[in-house]
CSV table of C-alpha atoms and ligand atoms in Angstrom, one decimal:
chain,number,residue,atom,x,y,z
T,1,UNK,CA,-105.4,-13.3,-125.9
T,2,UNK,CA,-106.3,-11.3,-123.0
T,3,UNK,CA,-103.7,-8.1,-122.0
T,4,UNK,CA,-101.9,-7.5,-119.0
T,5,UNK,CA,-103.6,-5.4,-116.9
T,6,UNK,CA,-102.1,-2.1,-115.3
T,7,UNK,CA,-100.7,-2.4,-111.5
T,8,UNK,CA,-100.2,0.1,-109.4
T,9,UNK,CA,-99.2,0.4,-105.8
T,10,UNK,CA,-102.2,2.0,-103.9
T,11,UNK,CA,-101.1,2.3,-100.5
T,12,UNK,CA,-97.6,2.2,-98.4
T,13,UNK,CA,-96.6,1.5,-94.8
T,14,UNK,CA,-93.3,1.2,-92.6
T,15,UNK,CA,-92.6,0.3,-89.1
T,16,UNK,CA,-89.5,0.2,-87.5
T,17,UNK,CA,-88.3,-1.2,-84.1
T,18,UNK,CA,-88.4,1.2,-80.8
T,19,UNK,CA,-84.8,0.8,-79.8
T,20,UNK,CA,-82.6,2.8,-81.4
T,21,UNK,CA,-78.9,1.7,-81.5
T,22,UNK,CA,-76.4,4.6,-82.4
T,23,UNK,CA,-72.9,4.8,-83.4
T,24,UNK,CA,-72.1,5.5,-80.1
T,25,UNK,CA,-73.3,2.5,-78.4
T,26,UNK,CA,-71.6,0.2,-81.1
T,27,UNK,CA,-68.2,2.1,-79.7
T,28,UNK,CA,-68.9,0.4,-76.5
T,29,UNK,CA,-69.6,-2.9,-77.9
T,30,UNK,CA,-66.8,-3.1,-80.2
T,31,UNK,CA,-63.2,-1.7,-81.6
T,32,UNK,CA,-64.6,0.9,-83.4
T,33,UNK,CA,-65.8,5.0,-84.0
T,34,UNK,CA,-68.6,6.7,-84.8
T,35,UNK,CA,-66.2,8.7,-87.3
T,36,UNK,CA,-65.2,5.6,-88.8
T,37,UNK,CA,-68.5,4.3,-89.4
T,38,UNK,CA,-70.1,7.6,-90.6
T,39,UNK,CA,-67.7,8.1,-93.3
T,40,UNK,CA,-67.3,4.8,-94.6
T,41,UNK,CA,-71.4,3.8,-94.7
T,42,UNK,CA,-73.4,6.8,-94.0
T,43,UNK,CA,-75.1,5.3,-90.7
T,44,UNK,CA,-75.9,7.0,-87.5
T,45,UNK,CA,-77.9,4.6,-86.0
T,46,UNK,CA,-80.3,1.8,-86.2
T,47,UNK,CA,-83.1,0.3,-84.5
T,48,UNK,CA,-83.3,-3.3,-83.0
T,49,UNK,CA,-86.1,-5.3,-82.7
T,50,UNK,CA,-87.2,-6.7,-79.4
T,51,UNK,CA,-86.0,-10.1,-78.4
T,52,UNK,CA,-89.8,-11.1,-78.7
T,53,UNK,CA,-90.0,-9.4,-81.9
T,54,UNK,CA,-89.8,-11.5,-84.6
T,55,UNK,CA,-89.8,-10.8,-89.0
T,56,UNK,CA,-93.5,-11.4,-88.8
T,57,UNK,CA,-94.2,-8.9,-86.1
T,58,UNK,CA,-93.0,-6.2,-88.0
T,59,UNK,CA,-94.2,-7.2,-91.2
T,60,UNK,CA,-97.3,-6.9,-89.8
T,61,UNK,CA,-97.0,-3.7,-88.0
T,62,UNK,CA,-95.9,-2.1,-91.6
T,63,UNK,CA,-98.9,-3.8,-93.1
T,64,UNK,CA,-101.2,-2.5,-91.2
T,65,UNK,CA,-100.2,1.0,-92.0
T,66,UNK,CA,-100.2,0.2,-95.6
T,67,UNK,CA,-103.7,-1.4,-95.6
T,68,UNK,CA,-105.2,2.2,-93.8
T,69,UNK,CA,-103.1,3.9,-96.2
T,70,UNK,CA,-105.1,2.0,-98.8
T,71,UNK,CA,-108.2,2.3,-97.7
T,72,UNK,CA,-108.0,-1.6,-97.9
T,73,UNK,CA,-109.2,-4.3,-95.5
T,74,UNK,CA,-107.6,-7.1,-94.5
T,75,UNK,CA,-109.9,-9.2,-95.9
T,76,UNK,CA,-109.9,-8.1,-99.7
T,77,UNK,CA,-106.1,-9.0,-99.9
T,78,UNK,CA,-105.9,-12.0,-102.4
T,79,UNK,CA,-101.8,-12.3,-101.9
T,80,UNK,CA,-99.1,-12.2,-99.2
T,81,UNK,CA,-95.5,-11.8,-100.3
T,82,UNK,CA,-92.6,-11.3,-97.6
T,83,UNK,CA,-89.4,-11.0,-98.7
T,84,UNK,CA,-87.4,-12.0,-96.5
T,85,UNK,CA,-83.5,-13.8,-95.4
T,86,UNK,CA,-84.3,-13.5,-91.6
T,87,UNK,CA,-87.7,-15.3,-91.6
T,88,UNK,CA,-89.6,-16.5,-88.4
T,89,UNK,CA,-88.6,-19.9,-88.7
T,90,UNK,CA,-87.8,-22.2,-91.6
T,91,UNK,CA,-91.7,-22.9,-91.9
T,92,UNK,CA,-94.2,-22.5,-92.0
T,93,UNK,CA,-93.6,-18.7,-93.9
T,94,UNK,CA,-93.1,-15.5,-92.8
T,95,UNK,CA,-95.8,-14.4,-94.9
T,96,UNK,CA,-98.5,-17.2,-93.1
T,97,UNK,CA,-97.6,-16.0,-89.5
T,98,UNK,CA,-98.7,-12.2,-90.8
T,99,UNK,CA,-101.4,-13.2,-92.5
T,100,UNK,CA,-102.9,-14.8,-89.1
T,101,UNK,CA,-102.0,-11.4,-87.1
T,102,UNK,CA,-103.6,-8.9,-89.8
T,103,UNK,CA,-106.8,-11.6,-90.3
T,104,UNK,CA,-105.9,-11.7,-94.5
T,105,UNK,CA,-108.0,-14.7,-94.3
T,106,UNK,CA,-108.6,-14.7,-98.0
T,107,UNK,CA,-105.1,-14.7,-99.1
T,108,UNK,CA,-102.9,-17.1,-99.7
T,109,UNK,CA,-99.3,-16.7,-98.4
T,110,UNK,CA,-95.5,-17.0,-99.3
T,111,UNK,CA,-92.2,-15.8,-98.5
T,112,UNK,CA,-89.6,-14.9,-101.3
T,113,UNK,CA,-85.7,-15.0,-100.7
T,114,UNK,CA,-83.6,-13.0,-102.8
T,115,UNK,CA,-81.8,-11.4,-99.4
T,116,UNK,CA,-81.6,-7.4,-100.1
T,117,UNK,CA,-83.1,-7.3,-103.1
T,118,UNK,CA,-86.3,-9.4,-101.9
T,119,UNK,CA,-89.0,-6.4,-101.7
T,120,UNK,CA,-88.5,-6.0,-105.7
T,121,UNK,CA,-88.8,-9.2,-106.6
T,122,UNK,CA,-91.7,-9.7,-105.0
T,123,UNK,CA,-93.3,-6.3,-106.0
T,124,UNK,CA,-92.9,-7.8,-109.8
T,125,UNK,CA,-94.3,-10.9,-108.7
T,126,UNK,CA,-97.1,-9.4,-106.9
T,127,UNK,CA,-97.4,-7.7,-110.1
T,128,UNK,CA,-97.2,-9.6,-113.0
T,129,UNK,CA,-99.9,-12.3,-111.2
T,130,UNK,CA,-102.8,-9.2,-110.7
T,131,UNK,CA,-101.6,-7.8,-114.2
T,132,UNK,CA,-102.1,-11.9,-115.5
T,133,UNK,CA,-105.8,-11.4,-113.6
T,134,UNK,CA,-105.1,-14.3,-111.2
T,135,UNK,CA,-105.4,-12.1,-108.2
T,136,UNK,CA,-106.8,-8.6,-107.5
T,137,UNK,CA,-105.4,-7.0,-104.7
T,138,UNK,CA,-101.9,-8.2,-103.2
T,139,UNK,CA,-99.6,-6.9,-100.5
T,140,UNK,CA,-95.9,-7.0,-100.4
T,141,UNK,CA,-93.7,-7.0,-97.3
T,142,UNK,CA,-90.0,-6.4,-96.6
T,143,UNK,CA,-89.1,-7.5,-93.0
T,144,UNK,CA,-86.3,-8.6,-91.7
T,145,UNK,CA,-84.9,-9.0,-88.0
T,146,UNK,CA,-81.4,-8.8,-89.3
T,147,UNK,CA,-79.7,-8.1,-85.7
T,148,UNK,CA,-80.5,-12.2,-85.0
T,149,UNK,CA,-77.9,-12.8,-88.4
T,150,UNK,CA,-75.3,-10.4,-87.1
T,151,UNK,CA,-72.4,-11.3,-85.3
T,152,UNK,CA,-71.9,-8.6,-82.9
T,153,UNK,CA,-68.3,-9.0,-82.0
T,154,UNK,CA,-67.2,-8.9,-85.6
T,155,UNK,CA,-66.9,-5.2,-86.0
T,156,UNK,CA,-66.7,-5.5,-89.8
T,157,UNK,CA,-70.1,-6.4,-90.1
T,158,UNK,CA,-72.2,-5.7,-87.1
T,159,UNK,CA,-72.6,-1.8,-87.7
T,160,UNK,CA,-73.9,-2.2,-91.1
T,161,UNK,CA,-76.8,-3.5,-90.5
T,162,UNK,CA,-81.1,-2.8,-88.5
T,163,UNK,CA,-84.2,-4.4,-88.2
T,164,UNK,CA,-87.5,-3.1,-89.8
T,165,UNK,CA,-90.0,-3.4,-92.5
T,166,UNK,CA,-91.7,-2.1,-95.3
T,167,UNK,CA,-95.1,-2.8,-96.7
T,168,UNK,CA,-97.1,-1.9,-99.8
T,169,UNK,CA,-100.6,-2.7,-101.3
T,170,UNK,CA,-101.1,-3.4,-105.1
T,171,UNK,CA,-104.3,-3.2,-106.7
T,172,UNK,CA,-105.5,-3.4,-110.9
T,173,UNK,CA,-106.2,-0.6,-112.1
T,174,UNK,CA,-104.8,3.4,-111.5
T,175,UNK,CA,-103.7,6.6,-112.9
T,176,UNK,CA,-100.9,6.4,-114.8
T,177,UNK,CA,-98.4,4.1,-115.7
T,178,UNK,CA,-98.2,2.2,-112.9
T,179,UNK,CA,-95.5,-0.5,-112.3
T,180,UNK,CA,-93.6,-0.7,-115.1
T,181,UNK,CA,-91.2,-3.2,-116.5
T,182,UNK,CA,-88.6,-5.1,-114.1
T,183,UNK,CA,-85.3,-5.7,-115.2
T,184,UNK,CA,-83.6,-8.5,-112.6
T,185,UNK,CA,-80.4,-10.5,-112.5
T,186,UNK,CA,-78.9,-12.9,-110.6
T,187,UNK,CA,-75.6,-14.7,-110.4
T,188,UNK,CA,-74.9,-17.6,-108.0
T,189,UNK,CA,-71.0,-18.0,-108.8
T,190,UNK,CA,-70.6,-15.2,-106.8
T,191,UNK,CA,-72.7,-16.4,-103.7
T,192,UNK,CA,-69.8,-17.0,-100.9
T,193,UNK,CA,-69.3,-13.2,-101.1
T,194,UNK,CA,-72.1,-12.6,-98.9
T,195,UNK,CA,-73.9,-15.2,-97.0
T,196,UNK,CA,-74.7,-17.0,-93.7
T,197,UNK,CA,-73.3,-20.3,-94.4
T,198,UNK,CA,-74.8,-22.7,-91.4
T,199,UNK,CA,-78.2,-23.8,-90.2
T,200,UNK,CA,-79.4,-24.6,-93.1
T,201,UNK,CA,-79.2,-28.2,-95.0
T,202,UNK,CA,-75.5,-27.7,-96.2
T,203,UNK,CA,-74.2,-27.1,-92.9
T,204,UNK,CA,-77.0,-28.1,-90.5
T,205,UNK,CA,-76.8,-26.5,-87.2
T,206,UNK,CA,-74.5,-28.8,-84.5
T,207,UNK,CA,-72.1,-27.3,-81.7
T,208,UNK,CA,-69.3,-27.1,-83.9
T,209,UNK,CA,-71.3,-24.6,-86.3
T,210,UNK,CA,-72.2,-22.8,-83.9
T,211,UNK,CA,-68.5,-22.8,-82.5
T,212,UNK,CA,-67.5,-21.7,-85.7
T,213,UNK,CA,-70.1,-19.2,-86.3
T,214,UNK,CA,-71.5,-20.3,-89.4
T,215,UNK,CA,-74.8,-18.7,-88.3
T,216,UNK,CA,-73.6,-15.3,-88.6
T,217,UNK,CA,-73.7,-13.6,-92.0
T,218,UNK,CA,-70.4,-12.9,-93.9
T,219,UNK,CA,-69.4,-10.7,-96.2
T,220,UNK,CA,-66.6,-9.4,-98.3
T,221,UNK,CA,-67.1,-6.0,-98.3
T,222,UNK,CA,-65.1,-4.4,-100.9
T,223,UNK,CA,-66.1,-7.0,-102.8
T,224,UNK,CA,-69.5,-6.2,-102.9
T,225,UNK,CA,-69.0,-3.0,-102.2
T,226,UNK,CA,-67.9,-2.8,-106.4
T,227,UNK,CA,-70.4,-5.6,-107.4
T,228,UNK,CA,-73.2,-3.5,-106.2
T,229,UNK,CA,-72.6,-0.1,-107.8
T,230,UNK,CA,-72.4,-1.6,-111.1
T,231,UNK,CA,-74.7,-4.2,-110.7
T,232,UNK,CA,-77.5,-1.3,-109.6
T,233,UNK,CA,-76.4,1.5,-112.3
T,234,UNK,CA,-76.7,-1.1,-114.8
T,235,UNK,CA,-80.0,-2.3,-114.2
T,236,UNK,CA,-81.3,1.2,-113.3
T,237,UNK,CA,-79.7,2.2,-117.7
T,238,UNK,CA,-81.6,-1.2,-118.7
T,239,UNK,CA,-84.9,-0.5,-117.0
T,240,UNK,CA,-85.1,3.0,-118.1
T,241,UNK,CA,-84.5,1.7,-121.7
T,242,UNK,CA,-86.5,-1.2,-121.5
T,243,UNK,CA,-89.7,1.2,-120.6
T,244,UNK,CA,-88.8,3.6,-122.9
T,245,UNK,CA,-88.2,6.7,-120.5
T,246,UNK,CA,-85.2,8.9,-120.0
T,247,UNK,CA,-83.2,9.3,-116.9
T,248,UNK,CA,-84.0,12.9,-117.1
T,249,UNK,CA,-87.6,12.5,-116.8
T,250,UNK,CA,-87.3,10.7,-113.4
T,251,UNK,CA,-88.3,12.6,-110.4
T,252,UNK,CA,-86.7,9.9,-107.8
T,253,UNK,CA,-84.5,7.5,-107.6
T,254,UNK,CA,-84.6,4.9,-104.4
T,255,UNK,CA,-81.7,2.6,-104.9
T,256,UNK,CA,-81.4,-0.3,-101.8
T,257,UNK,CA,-79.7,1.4,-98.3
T,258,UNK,CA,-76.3,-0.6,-97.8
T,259,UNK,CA,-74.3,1.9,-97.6
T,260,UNK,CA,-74.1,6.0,-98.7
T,261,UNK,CA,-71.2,5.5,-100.6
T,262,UNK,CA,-72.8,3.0,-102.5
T,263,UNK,CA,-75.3,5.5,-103.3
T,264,UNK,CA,-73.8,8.3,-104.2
T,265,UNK,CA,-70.9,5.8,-106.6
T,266,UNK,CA,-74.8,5.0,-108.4
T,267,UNK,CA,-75.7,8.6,-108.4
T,268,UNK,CA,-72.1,9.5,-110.1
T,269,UNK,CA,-72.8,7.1,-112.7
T,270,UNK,CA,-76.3,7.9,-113.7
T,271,UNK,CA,-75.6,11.7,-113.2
T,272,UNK,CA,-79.0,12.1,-110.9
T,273,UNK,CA,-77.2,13.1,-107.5
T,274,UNK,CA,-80.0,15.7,-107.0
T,275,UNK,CA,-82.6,13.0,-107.0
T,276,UNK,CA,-81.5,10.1,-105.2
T,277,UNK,CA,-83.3,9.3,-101.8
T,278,UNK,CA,-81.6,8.4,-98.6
T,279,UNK,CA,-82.7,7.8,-95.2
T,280,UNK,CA,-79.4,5.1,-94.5
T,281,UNK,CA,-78.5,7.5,-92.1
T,282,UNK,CA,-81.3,6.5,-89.4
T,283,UNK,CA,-81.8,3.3,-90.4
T,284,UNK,CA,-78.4,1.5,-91.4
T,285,UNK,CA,-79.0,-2.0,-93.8
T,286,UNK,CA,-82.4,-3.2,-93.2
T,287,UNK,CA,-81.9,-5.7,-96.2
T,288,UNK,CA,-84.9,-6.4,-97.6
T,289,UNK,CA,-87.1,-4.1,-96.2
T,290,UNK,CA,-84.6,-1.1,-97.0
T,291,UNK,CA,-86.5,-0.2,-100.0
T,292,UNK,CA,-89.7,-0.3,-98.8
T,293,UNK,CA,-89.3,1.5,-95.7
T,294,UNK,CA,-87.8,4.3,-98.1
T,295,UNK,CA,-90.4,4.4,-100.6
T,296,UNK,CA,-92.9,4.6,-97.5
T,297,UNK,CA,-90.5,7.6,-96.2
T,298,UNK,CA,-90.6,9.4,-99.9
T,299,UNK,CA,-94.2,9.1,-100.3
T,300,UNK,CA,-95.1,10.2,-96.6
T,301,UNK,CA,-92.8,13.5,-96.6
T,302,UNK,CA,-93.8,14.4,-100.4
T,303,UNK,CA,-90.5,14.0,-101.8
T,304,UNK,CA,-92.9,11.7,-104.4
T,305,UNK,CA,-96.3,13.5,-105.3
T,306,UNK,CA,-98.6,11.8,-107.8
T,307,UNK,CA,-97.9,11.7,-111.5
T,308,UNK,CA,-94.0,11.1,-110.5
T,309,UNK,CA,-91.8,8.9,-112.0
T,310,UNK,CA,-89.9,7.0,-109.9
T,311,UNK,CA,-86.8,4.4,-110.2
T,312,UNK,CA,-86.5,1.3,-107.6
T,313,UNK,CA,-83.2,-0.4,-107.8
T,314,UNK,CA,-81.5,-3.4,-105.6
T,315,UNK,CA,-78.7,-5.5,-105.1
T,316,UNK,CA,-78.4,-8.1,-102.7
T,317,UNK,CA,-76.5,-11.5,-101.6
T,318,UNK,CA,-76.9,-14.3,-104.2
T,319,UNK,CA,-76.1,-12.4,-105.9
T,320,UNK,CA,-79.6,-10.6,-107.2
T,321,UNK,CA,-80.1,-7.6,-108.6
T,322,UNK,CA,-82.8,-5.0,-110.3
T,323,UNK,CA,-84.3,-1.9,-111.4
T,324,UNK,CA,-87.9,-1.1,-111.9
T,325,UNK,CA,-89.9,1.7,-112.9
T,326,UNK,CA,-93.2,3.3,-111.2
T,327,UNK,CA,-95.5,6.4,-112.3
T,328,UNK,CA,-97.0,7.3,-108.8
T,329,UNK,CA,-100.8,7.4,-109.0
T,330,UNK,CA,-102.4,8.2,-105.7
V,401,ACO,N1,-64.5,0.3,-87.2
V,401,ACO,C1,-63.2,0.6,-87.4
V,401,ACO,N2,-62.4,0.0,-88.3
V,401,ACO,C2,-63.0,-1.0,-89.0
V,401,ACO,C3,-64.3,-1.4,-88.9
V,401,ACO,C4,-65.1,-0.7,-87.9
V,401,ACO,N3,-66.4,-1.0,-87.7
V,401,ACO,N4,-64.6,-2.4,-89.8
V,401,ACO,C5,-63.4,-2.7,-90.4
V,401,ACO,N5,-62.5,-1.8,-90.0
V,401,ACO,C6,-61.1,-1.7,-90.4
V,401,ACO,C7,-60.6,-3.0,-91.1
V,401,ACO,O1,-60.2,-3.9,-90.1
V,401,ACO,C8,-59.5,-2.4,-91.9
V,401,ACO,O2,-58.3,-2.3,-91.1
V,401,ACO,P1,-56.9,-2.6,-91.7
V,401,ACO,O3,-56.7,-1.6,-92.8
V,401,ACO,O4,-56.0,-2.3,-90.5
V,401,ACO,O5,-56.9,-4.0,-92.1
V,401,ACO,C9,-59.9,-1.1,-92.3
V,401,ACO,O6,-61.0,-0.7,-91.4
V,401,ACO,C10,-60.5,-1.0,-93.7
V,401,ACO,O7,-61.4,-2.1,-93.9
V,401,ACO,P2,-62.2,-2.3,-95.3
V,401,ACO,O8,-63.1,-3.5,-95.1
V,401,ACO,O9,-61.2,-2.3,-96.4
V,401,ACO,O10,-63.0,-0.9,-95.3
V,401,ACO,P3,-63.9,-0.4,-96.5
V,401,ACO,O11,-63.6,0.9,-96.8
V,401,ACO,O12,-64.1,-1.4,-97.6
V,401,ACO,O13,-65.4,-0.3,-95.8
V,401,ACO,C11,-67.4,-1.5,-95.6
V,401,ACO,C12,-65.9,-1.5,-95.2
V,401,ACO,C13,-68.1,-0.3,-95.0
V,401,ACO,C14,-68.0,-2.8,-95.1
V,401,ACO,C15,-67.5,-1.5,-97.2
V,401,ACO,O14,-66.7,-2.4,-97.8
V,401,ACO,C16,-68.9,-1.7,-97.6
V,401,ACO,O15,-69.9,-1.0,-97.3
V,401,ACO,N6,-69.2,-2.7,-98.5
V,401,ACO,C17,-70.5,-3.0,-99.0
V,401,ACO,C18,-71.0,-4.1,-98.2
V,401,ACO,C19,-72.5,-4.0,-97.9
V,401,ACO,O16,-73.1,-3.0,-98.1
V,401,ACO,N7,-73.0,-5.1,-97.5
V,401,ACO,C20,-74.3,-5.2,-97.1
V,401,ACO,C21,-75.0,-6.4,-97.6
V,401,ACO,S1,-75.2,-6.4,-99.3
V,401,ACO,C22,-76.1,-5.2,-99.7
V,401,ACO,O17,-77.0,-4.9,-98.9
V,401,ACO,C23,-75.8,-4.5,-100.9
């Protein structure tokens, strides 16, 4: 039987919207402050896509980066993954319409929906097929164009969230480790807690939807506000185990940007306050993409140097979950 081959990701890349959209602004759009937003998420602004900005658009714009970052061309990618709950259009995919504006003619394409925690899934999926030697070189996208989902009169939700995306190249081979073993979850009982309920085939979209805003996502925050602490310091404990490394050997821990006091609940737990990344603060909820756009952020300002261990964790509407594990090798 032929063994899994070693992954590792040789190349990152992030792009984020021109407009910025602070705390401020969102006072003159709804009843709120930018006290009360800072201390209960952690966000100072976001940006927002332009209207003729689309998921693809800046999918591509962060794969681009991570392709030069590679040393890649477009040509030698293999695999397109884009995780993603705010795609294009229903089809074709997300991952098709950036394939077309990076010229990846070679690869072939999909999208994967497992709303915030998208980009992990599809980093072990990316994986486990080059590790399985059906491809060689993948790429793996967060976007998401999360301010067309938001209601913006409902104050509740509306400041949580910002567009962008995050991209990264995997290749065989490596220094290192690599990317290690995933540890994922899901649990679909718990699904009305966070969703956007119309437009799709339950609840197709008809003036009355619309009227009722059923294309807007909801949320119980508090709700998954508790889910999502446990869910991530669990997962991060069962990754660390299952790959047979200690919490205290981790140089960085990116755990999915919803919300700082998320993060620093996580951080509590684990007792790794000291090396938890965060960049929530200038981005907001960018779903998906969140976690790429911050491993980008980690690599580019040295906060992750080669040889370092590094913990990825997620939790998302579904509800989804997971941890993984990466030795840096560039
Ligand atoms: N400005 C001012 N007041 C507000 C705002 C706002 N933007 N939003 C809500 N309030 C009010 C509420 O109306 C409520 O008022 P009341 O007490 O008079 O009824 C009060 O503030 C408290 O509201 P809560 O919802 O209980 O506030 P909470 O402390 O739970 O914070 C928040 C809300 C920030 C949404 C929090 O629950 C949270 O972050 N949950 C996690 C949700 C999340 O991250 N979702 C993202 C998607 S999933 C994911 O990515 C993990």
């Amino acid at each position: 039987m032929q063994l899994p081959r070693k992954v590792s990701i040789i190349g990152t890349g992030s792009y984020v919207p021109e407009r910025v959209l602070t705390n401020h602004d969102l006072e003159k759009m709804v009843d709120t402050t930018d006290e009360w937003i800072y201390a209960r998420t952690g966000m100072r602004e976001r940006h927002i896509a332009a209207e003729n900005e689309a998921a693809s658009d800046l999918g591509a714009a962060a794969a681009v980066k991570a392709l030069e970052d590679a040393g890649v061309s477009a040509e030698e990618i293999d695999l397109i993954i884009v995780a993603t709950l705010s795609p294009d259009m229903f089809f074709p995919s997300t991952a098709c319409f950036v394939q077309e504006k990076i010229g990846a003619k070679n690869a072939f394409c999909y999208d994967l929906g497992a709303a915030c925690s998208g980009f992990l899934y599809a980093l072990d999926a990316a994986k486990n097929q080059i590790a399985a030697g059906a491809v060689e070189t993948a790429l793996v996208i967060g976007s998401e164009k999360m301010s067309t989902f938001v209601d913006w009169e409902d104050r509740s939700t509306c400041i949580l969230f910002g567009d962008g995306a995050g991209a990264a190249v995997l290749k065989a081979g490596g220094e290192g480790r690599g990317i290690m073993q995933s540890v994922m979850g899901s649990d679909g009982g718990l699904a009305d807690l966070l969703m956007t309920p119309g437009g799709g085939s339950r609840t197709p979209i008809s003036h009355e939807m619309i009227e009722q805003k059923q294309q807007y996502l909801t949320m119980q925050g508090r709700e998954v506000f508790k889910h999502a602490v446990t869910r991530m310091a669990e997962a991060v404990v069962q990754a660390l185990e299952k790959n047979e490394i200690s919490a205290d050997d981790i140089n960085c821990f990116i755990p999915h940007q919803a919300n700082i006091r998320i993060i620093d609940a996580i951080a509590k737990r684990l007792g790794v306050a000291d090396r938890m990344y965060t960049n929530v603060e200038k981005y907001a909820n960018t779903s998906s993409a969140a976690l790429a756009i911050a491993l980008d952020e980690a690599v580019k300002d040295g906060t992750i140097t080669k040889g370092d261990l590094v913990v990825l964790t997620v939790f998302g509407g579904g509800f989804t979950w997971g941890a993984n594990v990466l030795e840096w090798g560039k």
